[in-house]
mmCIF file of C-alpha atoms in Angstrom:
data_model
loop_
_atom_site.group_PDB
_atom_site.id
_atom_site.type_symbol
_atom_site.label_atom_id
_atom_site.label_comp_id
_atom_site.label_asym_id
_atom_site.label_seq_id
_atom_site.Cartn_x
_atom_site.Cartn_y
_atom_site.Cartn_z
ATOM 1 C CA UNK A 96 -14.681 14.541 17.588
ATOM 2 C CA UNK A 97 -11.035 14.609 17.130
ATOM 3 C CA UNK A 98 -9.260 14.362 14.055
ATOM 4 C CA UNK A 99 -5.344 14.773 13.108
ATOM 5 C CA UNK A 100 -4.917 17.368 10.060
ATOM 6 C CA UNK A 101 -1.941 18.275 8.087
ATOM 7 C CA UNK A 102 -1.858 21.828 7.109
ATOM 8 C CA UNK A 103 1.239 22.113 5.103
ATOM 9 C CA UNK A 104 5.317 21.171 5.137
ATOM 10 C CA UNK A 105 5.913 19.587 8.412
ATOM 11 C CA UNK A 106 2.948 20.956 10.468
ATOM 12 C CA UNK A 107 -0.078 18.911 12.011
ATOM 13 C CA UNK A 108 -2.320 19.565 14.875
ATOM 14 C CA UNK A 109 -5.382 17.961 15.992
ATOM 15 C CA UNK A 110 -8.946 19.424 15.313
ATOM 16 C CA UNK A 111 -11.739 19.400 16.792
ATOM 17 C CA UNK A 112 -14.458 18.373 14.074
ATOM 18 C CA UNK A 113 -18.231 18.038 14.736
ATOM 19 C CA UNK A 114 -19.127 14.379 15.198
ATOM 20 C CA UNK A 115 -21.498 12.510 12.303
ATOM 21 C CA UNK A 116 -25.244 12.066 12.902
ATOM 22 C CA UNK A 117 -27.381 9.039 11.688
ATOM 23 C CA UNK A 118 -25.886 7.893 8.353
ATOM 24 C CA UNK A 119 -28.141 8.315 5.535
ATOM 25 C CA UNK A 120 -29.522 6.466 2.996
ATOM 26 C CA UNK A 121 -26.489 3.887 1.670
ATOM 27 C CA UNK A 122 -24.371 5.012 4.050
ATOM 28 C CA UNK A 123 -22.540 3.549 7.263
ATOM 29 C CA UNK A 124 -21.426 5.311 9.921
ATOM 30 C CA UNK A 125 -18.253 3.515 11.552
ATOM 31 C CA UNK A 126 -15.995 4.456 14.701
ATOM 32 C CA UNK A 127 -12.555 4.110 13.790
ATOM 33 C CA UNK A 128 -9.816 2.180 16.245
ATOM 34 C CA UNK A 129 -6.868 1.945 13.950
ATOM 35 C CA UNK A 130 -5.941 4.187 11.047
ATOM 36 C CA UNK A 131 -2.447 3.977 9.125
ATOM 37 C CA UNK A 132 0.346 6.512 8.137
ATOM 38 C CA UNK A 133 1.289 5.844 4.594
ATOM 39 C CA UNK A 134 4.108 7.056 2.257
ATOM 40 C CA UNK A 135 1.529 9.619 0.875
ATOM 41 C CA UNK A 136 1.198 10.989 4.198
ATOM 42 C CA UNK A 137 4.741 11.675 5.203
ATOM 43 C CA UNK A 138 5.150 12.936 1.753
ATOM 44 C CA UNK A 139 1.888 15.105 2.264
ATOM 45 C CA UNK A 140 3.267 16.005 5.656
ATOM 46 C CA UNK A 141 7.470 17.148 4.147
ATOM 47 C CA UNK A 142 4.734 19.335 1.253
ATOM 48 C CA UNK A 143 6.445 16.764 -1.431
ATOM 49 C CA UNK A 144 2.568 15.510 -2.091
ATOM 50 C CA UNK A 145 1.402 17.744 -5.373
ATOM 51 C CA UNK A 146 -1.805 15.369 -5.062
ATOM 52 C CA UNK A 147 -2.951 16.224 -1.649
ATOM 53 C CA UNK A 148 -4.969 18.777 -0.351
ATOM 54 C CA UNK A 149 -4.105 21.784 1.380
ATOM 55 C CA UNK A 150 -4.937 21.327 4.733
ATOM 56 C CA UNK A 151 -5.868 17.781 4.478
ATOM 57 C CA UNK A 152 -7.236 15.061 6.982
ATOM 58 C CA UNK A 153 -4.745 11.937 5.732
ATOM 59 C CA UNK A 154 -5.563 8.305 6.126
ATOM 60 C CA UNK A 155 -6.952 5.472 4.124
ATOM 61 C CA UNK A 156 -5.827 2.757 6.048
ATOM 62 C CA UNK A 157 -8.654 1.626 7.805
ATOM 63 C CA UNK A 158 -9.643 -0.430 10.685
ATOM 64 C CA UNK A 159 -12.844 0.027 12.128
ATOM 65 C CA UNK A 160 -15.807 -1.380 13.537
ATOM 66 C CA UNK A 161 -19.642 -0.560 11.801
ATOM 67 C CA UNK A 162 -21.636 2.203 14.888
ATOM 68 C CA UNK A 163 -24.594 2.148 12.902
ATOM 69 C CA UNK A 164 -26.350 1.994 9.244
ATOM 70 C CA UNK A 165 -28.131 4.055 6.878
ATOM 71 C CA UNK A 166 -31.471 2.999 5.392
ATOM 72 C CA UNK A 167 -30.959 0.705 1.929
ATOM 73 C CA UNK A 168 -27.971 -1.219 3.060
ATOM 74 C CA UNK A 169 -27.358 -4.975 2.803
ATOM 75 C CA UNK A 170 -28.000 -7.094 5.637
ATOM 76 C CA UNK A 171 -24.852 -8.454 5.573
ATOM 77 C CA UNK A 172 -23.354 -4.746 6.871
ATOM 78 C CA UNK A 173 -24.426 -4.564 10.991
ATOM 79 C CA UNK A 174 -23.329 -2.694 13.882
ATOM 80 C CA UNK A 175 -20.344 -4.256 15.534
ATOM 81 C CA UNK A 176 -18.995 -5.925 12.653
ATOM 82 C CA UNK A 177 -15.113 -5.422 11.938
ATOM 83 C CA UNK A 178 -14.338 -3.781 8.742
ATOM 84 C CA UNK A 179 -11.597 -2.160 6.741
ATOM 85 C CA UNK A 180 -12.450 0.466 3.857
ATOM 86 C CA UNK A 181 -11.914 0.398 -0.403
ATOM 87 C CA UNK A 182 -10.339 4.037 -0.211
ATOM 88 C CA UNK A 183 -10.658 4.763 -3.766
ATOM 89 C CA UNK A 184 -13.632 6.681 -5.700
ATOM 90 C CA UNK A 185 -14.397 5.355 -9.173
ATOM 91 C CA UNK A 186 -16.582 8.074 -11.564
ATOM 92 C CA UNK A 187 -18.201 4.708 -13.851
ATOM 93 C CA UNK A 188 -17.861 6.624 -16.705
ATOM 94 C CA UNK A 189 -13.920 7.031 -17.836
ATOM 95 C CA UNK A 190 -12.172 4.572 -20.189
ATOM 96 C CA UNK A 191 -10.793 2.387 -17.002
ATOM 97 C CA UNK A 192 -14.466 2.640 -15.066
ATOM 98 C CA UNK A 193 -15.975 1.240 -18.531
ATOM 99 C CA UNK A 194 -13.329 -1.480 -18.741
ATOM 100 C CA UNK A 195 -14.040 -2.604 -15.539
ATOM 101 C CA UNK A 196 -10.508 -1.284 -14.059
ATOM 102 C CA UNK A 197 -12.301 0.972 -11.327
ATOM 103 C CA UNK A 198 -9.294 0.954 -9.608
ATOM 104 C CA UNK A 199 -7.322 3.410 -12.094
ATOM 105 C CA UNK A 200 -10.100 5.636 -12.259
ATOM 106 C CA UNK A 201 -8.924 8.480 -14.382
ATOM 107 C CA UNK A 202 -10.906 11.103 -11.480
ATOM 108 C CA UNK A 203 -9.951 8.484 -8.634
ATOM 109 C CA UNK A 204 -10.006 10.625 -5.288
ATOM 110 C CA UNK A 205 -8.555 8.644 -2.585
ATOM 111 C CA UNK A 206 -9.072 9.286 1.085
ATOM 112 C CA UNK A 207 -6.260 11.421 2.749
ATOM 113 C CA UNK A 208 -5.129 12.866 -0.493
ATOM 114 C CA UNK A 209 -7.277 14.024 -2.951
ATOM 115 C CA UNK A 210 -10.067 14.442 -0.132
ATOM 116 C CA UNK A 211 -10.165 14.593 3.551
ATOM 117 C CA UNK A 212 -8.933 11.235 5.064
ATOM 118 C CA UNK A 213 -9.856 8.709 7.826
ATOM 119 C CA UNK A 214 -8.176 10.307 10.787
ATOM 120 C CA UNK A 215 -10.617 10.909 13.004
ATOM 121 C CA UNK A 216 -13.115 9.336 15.241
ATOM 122 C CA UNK A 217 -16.044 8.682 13.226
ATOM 123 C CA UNK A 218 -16.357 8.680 9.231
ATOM 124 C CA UNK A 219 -19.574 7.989 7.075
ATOM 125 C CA UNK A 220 -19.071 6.122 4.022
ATOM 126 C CA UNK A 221 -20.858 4.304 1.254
ATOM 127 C CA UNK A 222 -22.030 1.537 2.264
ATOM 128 C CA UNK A 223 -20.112 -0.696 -1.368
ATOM 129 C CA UNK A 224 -16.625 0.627 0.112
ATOM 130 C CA UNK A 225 -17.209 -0.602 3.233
ATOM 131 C CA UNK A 226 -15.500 -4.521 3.542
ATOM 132 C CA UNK A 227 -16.082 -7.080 6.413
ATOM 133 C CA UNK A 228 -13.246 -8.166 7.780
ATOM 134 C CA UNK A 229 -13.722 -11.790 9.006
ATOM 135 C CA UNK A 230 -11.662 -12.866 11.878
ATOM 136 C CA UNK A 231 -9.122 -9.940 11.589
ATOM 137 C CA UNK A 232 -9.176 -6.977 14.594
ATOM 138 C CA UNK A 233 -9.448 -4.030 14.050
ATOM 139 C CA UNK A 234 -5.763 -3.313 14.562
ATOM 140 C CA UNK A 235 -4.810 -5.936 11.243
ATOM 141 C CA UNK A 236 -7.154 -4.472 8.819
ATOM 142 C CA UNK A 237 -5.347 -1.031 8.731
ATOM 143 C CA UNK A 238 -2.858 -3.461 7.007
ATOM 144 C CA UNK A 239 -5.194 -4.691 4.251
ATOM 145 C CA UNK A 240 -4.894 -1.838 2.228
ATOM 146 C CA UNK A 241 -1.152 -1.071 1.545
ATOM 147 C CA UNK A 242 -0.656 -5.158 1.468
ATOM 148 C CA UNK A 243 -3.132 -4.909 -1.213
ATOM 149 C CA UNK A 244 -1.324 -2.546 -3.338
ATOM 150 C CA UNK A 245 1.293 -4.973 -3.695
ATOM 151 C CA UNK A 246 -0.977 -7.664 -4.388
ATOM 152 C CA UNK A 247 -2.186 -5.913 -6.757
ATOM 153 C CA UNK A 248 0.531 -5.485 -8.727
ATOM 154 C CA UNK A 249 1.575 -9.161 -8.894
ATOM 155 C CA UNK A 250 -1.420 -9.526 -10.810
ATOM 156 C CA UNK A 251 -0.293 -6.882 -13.065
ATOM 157 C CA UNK A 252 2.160 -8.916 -13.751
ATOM 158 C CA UNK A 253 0.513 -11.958 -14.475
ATOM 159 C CA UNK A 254 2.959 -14.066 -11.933
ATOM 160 C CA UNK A 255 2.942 -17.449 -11.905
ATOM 161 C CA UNK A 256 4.981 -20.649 -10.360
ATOM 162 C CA UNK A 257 7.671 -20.742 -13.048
ATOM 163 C CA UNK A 258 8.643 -17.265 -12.669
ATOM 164 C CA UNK A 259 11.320 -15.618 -10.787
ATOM 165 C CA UNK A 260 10.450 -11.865 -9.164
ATOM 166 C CA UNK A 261 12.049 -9.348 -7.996
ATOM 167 C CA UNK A 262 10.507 -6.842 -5.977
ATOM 168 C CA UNK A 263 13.321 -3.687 -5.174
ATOM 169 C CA UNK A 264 11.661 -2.076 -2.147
ATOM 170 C CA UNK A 265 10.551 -4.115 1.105
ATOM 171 C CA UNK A 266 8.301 -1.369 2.720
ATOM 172 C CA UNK A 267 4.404 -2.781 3.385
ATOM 173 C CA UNK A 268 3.670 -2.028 -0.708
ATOM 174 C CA UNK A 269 6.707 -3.933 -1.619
ATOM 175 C CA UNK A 270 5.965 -6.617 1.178
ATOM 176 C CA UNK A 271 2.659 -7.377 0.119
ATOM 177 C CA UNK A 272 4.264 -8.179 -3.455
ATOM 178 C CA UNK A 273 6.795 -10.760 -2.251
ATOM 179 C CA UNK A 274 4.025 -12.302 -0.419
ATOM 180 C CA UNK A 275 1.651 -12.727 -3.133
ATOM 181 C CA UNK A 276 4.528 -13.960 -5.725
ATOM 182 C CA UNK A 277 5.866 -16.225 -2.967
ATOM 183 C CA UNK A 278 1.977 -17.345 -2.353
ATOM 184 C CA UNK A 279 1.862 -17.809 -6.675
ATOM 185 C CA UNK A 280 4.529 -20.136 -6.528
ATOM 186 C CA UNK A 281 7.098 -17.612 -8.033
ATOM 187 C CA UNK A 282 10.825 -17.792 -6.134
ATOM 188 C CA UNK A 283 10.878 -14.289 -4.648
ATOM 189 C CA UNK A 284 14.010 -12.013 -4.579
ATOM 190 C CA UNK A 285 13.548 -8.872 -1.879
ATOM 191 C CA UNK A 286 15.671 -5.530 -2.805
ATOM 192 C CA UNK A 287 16.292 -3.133 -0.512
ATOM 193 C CA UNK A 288 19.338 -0.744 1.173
ATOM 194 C CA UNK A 289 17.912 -1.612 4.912
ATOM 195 C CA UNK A 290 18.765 -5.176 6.332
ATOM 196 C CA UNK A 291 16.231 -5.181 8.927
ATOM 197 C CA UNK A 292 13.429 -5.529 6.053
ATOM 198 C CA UNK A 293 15.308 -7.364 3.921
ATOM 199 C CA UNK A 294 15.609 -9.813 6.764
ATOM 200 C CA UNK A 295 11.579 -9.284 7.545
ATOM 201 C CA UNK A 296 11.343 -9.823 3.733
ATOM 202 C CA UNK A 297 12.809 -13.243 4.297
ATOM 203 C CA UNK A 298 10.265 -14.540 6.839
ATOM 204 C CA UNK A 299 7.758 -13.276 4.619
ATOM 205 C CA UNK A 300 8.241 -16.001 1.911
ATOM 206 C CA UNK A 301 11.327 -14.057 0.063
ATOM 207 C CA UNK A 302 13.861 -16.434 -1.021
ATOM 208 C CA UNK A 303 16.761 -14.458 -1.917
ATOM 209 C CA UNK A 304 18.055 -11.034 -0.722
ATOM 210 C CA UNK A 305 20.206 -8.115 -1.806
ATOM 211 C CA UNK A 306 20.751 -4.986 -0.140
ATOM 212 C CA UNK A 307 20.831 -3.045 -3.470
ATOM 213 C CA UNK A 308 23.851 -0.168 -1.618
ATOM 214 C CA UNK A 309 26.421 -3.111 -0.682
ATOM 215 C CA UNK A 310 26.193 -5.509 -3.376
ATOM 216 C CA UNK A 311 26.414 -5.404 -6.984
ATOM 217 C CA UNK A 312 23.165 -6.161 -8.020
ATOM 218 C CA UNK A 313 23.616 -6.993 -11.704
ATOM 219 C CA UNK A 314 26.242 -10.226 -10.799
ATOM 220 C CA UNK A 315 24.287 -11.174 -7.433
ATOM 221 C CA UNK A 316 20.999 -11.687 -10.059
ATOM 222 C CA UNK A 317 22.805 -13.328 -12.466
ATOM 223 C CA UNK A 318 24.035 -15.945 -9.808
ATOM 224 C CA UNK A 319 20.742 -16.291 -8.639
ATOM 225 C CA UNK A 320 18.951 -17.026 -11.916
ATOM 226 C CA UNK A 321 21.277 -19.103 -13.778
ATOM 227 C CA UNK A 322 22.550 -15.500 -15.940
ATOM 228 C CA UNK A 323 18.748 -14.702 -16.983
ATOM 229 C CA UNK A 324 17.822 -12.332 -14.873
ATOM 230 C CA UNK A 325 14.619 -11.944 -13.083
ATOM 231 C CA UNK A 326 11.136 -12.775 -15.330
ATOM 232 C CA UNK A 327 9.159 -10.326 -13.095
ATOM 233 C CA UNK A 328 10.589 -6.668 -11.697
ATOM 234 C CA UNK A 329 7.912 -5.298 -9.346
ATOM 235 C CA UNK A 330 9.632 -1.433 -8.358
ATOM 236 C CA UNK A 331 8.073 -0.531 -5.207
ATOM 237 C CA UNK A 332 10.118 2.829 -4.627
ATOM 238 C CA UNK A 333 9.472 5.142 -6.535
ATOM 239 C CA UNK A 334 13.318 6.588 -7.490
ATOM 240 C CA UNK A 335 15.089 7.288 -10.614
ATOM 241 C CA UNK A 336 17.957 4.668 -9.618
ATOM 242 C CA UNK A 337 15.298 1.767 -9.292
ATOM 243 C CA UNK A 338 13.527 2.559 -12.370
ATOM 244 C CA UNK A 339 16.135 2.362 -14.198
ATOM 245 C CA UNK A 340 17.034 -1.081 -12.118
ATOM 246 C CA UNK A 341 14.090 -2.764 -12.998
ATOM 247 C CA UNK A 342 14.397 -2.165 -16.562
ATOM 248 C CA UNK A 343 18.311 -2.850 -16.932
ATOM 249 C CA UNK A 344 17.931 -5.959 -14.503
ATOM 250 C CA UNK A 345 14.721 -7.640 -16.237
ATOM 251 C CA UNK A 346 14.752 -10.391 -18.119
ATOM 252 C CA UNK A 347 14.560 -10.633 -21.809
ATOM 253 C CA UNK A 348 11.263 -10.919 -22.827
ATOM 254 C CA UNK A 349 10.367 -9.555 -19.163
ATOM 255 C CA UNK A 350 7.482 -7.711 -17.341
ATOM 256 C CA UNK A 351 8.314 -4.513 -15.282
ATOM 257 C CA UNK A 352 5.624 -3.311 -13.321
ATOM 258 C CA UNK A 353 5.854 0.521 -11.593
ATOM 259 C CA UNK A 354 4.180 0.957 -8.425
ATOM 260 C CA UNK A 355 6.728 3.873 -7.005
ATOM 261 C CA UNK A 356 5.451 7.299 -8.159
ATOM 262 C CA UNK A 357 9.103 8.888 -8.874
ATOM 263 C CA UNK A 358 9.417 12.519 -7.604
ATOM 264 C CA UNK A 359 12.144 13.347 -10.842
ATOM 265 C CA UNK A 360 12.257 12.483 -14.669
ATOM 266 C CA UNK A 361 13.830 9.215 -15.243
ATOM 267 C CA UNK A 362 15.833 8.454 -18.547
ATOM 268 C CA UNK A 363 16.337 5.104 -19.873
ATOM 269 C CA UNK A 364 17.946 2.987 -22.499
ATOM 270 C CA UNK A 365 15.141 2.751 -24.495
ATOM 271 C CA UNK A 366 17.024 0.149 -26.425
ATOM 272 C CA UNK A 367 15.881 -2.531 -23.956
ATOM 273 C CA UNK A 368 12.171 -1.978 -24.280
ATOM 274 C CA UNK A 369 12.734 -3.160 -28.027
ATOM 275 C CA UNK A 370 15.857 -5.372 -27.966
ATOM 276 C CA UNK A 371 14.368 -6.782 -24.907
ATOM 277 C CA UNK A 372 11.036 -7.245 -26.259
ATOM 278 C CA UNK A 373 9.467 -6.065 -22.862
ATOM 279 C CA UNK A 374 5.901 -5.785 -20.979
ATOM 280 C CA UNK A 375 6.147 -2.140 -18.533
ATOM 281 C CA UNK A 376 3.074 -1.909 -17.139
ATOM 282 C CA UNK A 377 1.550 0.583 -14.390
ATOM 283 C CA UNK A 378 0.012 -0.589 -11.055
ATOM 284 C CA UNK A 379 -2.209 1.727 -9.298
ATOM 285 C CA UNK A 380 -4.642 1.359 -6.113
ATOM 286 C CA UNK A 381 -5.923 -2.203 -5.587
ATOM 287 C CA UNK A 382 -9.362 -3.589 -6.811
ATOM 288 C CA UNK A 383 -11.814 -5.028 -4.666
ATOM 289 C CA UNK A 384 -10.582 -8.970 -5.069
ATOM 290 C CA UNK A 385 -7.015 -7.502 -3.969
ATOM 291 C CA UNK A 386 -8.423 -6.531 -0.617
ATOM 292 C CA UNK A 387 -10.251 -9.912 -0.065
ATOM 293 C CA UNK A 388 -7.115 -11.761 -1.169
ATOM 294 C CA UNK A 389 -5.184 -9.734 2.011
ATOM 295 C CA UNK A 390 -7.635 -10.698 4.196
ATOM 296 C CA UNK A 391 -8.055 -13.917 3.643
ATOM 297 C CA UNK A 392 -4.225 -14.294 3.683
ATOM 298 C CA UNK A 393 -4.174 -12.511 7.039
ATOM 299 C CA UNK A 394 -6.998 -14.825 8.269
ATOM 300 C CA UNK A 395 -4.831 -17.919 7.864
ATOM 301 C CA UNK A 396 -2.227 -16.535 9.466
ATOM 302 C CA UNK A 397 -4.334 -15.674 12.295
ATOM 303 C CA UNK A 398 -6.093 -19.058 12.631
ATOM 304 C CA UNK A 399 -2.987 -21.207 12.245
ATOM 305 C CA UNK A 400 -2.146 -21.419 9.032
ATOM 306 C CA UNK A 401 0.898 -19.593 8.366
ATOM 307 C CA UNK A 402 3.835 -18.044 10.453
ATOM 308 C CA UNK A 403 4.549 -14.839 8.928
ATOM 309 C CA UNK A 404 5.647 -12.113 11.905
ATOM 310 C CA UNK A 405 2.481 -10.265 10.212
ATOM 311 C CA UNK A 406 2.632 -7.813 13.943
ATOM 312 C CA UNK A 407 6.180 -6.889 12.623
ATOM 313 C CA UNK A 408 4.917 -4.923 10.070
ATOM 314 C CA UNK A 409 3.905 -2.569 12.796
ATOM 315 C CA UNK A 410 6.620 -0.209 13.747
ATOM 316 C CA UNK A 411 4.471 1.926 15.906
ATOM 317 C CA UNK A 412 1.158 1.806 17.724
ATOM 318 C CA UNK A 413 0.420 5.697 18.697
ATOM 319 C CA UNK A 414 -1.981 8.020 19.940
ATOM 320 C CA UNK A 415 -3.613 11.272 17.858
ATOM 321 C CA UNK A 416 -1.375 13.712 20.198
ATOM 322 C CA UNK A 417 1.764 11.915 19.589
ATOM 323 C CA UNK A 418 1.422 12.206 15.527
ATOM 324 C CA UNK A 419 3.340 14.703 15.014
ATOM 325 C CA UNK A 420 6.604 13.391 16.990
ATOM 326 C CA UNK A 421 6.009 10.449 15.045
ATOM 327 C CA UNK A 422 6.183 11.625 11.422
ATOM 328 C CA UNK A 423 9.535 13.663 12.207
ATOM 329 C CA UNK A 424 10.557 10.856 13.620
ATOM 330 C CA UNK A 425 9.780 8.664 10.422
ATOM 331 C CA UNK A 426 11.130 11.568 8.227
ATOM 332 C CA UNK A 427 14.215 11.155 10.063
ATOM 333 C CA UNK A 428 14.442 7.707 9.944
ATOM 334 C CA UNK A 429 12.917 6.298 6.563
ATOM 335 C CA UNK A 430 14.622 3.124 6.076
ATOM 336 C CA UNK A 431 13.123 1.999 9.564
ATOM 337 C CA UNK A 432 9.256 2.163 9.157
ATOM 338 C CA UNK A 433 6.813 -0.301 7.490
ATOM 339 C CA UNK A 434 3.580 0.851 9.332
ATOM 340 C CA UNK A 435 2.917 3.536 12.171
ATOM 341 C CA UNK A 436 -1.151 3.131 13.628
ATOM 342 C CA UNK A 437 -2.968 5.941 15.399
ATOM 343 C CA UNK A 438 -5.613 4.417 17.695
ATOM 344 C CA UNK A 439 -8.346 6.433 18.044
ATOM 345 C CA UNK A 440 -10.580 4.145 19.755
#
């Protein structure tokens, strides 16, 4: 079967692997259609990814449909069925396994980084991280899991209807946080240096923007929440400028919650964790109600019951040969890409 592989900085060819058998006991075997590029990958791919294997199969967003099953699986799991993937690995034995936070599991090994990845053909996989997909194809689930990420973090932050968020970075992590807080009730405000997502950001349920390079940022949020600031900063970048954003911009009394691995040290003004009295919290992966919350948001949007220009967050559709244009091409142009698919089916 074919699969893409990243060897290191800036090269990736396509293999030739040998294709999976019968899956075995707990185990599914599925064909995979559509499988995402991610920020881990282009980092993997520009050797900025200390995480990732070297070579490394990338991808963990999945969309795929079940070929066959293993002995011991539930009923509910049969050929044909539509499914996405839970990319993570959870030991059930760390401190965050043992308080139920599988998600943050201190030896987590996620597909495409710290183990070979879902870009290929085929891939067997326990049968508990495999998740029906409903009524979405195959083509929407390789959203579920990056959307999830950001849904994940608005619980994190424990959002609600009376707050006001701000989520600085409108990429598909960052997207998938303004539209949980916008689903929460909270009034939304989308960051970002790139119009065309901050406008994207705004048909997702955003209800302010700033394009954090030509405004002032600190006066524009003080206009916009009567000079308190915002309740919630969700930093989906991962930078030493937005870190220190979210932390100078939040309210008192605030919740900052990091999503954005930075690539540098970041200093702050310590001051304002204490005069400000503030919650910074982490937000890693996605747990398993995260992914069923994206999919039953993307469900209603696909049966009528929303608007959002959800096939907008697909930049590209390509094929396995055409990978490697594609991710110089993304390198080249960062600001422009939310999600680039490789069909394999």
């Amino acid at each position: 079967m074919k699969a893409i592989q990243i060897t290191h900085s800036q090269e990736l060819n396509i293999i030739e692997l040998e294709t999976p058998q019968a899956p075995g006991k707990g185990e599914i075997l599925l064909k995979l259609h559509y499988v995402g590029f991610c920020g881990s990958d282009i980092n993997t791919f520009m050797g900025r990814n200390t995480m990732a294997l070297d070579p490394v199969i990338p991808g963990h967003e999945i969309g795929a449909v079940i070929e066959a099953v293993g002995s011991d699986v539930p009923e509910g799991l049969k050929p044909g069925m539509v499914v996405t993937c839970n990319p993570y690995t959870n030991c059930g034995k760390c401190a965050s396994c043992r308080n139920q936070r599988v998600n943050a599991c201190q030896h987590n090994e996620t597909l495409g980084v710290q183990r070979n990845g879902a870009m290929k053909e085929y891939i067997v996989m326990p049968w508990e991280k495999v998740i029906p997909a409903g009524l979405l194809t195959p083509k929407t689930c390789a959203l579920v899991e990056p959307m999830s990420v950001g849904f994940h973090a608005v619980s994190r932050a424990q959002v609600t209807d009376i707050d006001v968020v701000m989520v600085i970075g409108c990429g598909m992590v960052g997207m998938g946080a303004v539209v949980r807080s916008t689903m929460r009730g909270a009034t939304v405000i989308a960051a970002d240096i790139d119009d065309d997502k901050l406008d994207l950001a705004k048909q997702m349920g955003a209800s302010y923007t700033i394009n954090t390079k030509k405004e002032n940022v600190h006066q524009r949020l003080l206009e916009m929440t009567s000079g308190f600031g915002p309740d919630v900063v969700i930093e989906a970048v991962g930078s030493t400028p937005t870190y220190q954003m979210a932390v100078d911009e939040v309210a008192f009394t605030g919740r900052v919650v990091c999503i954005g691995y930075a690539k540098a040290e970041v200093s702050f003004q310590t001051k304002y964790f204490v005069q400000k009295e503030l919650d910074i919290r982490g937000s890693r992966n996605a747990q398993p109600s995260d992914f069923r919350a994206v999919i039953h948001y993307l469900e209603r949007q696909k049966t009528g019951g929303g608007n959002a220009p959800i096939d907008q967050l697909i930049t590209k559709v390509i094929h396995p040969e055409e990978a490697l244009d594609a991710m110089s091409w993304w390198n080249e142009n960062p600001g422009k890409v939310f999600r680039i698919l490789v069909q394999f089916a």
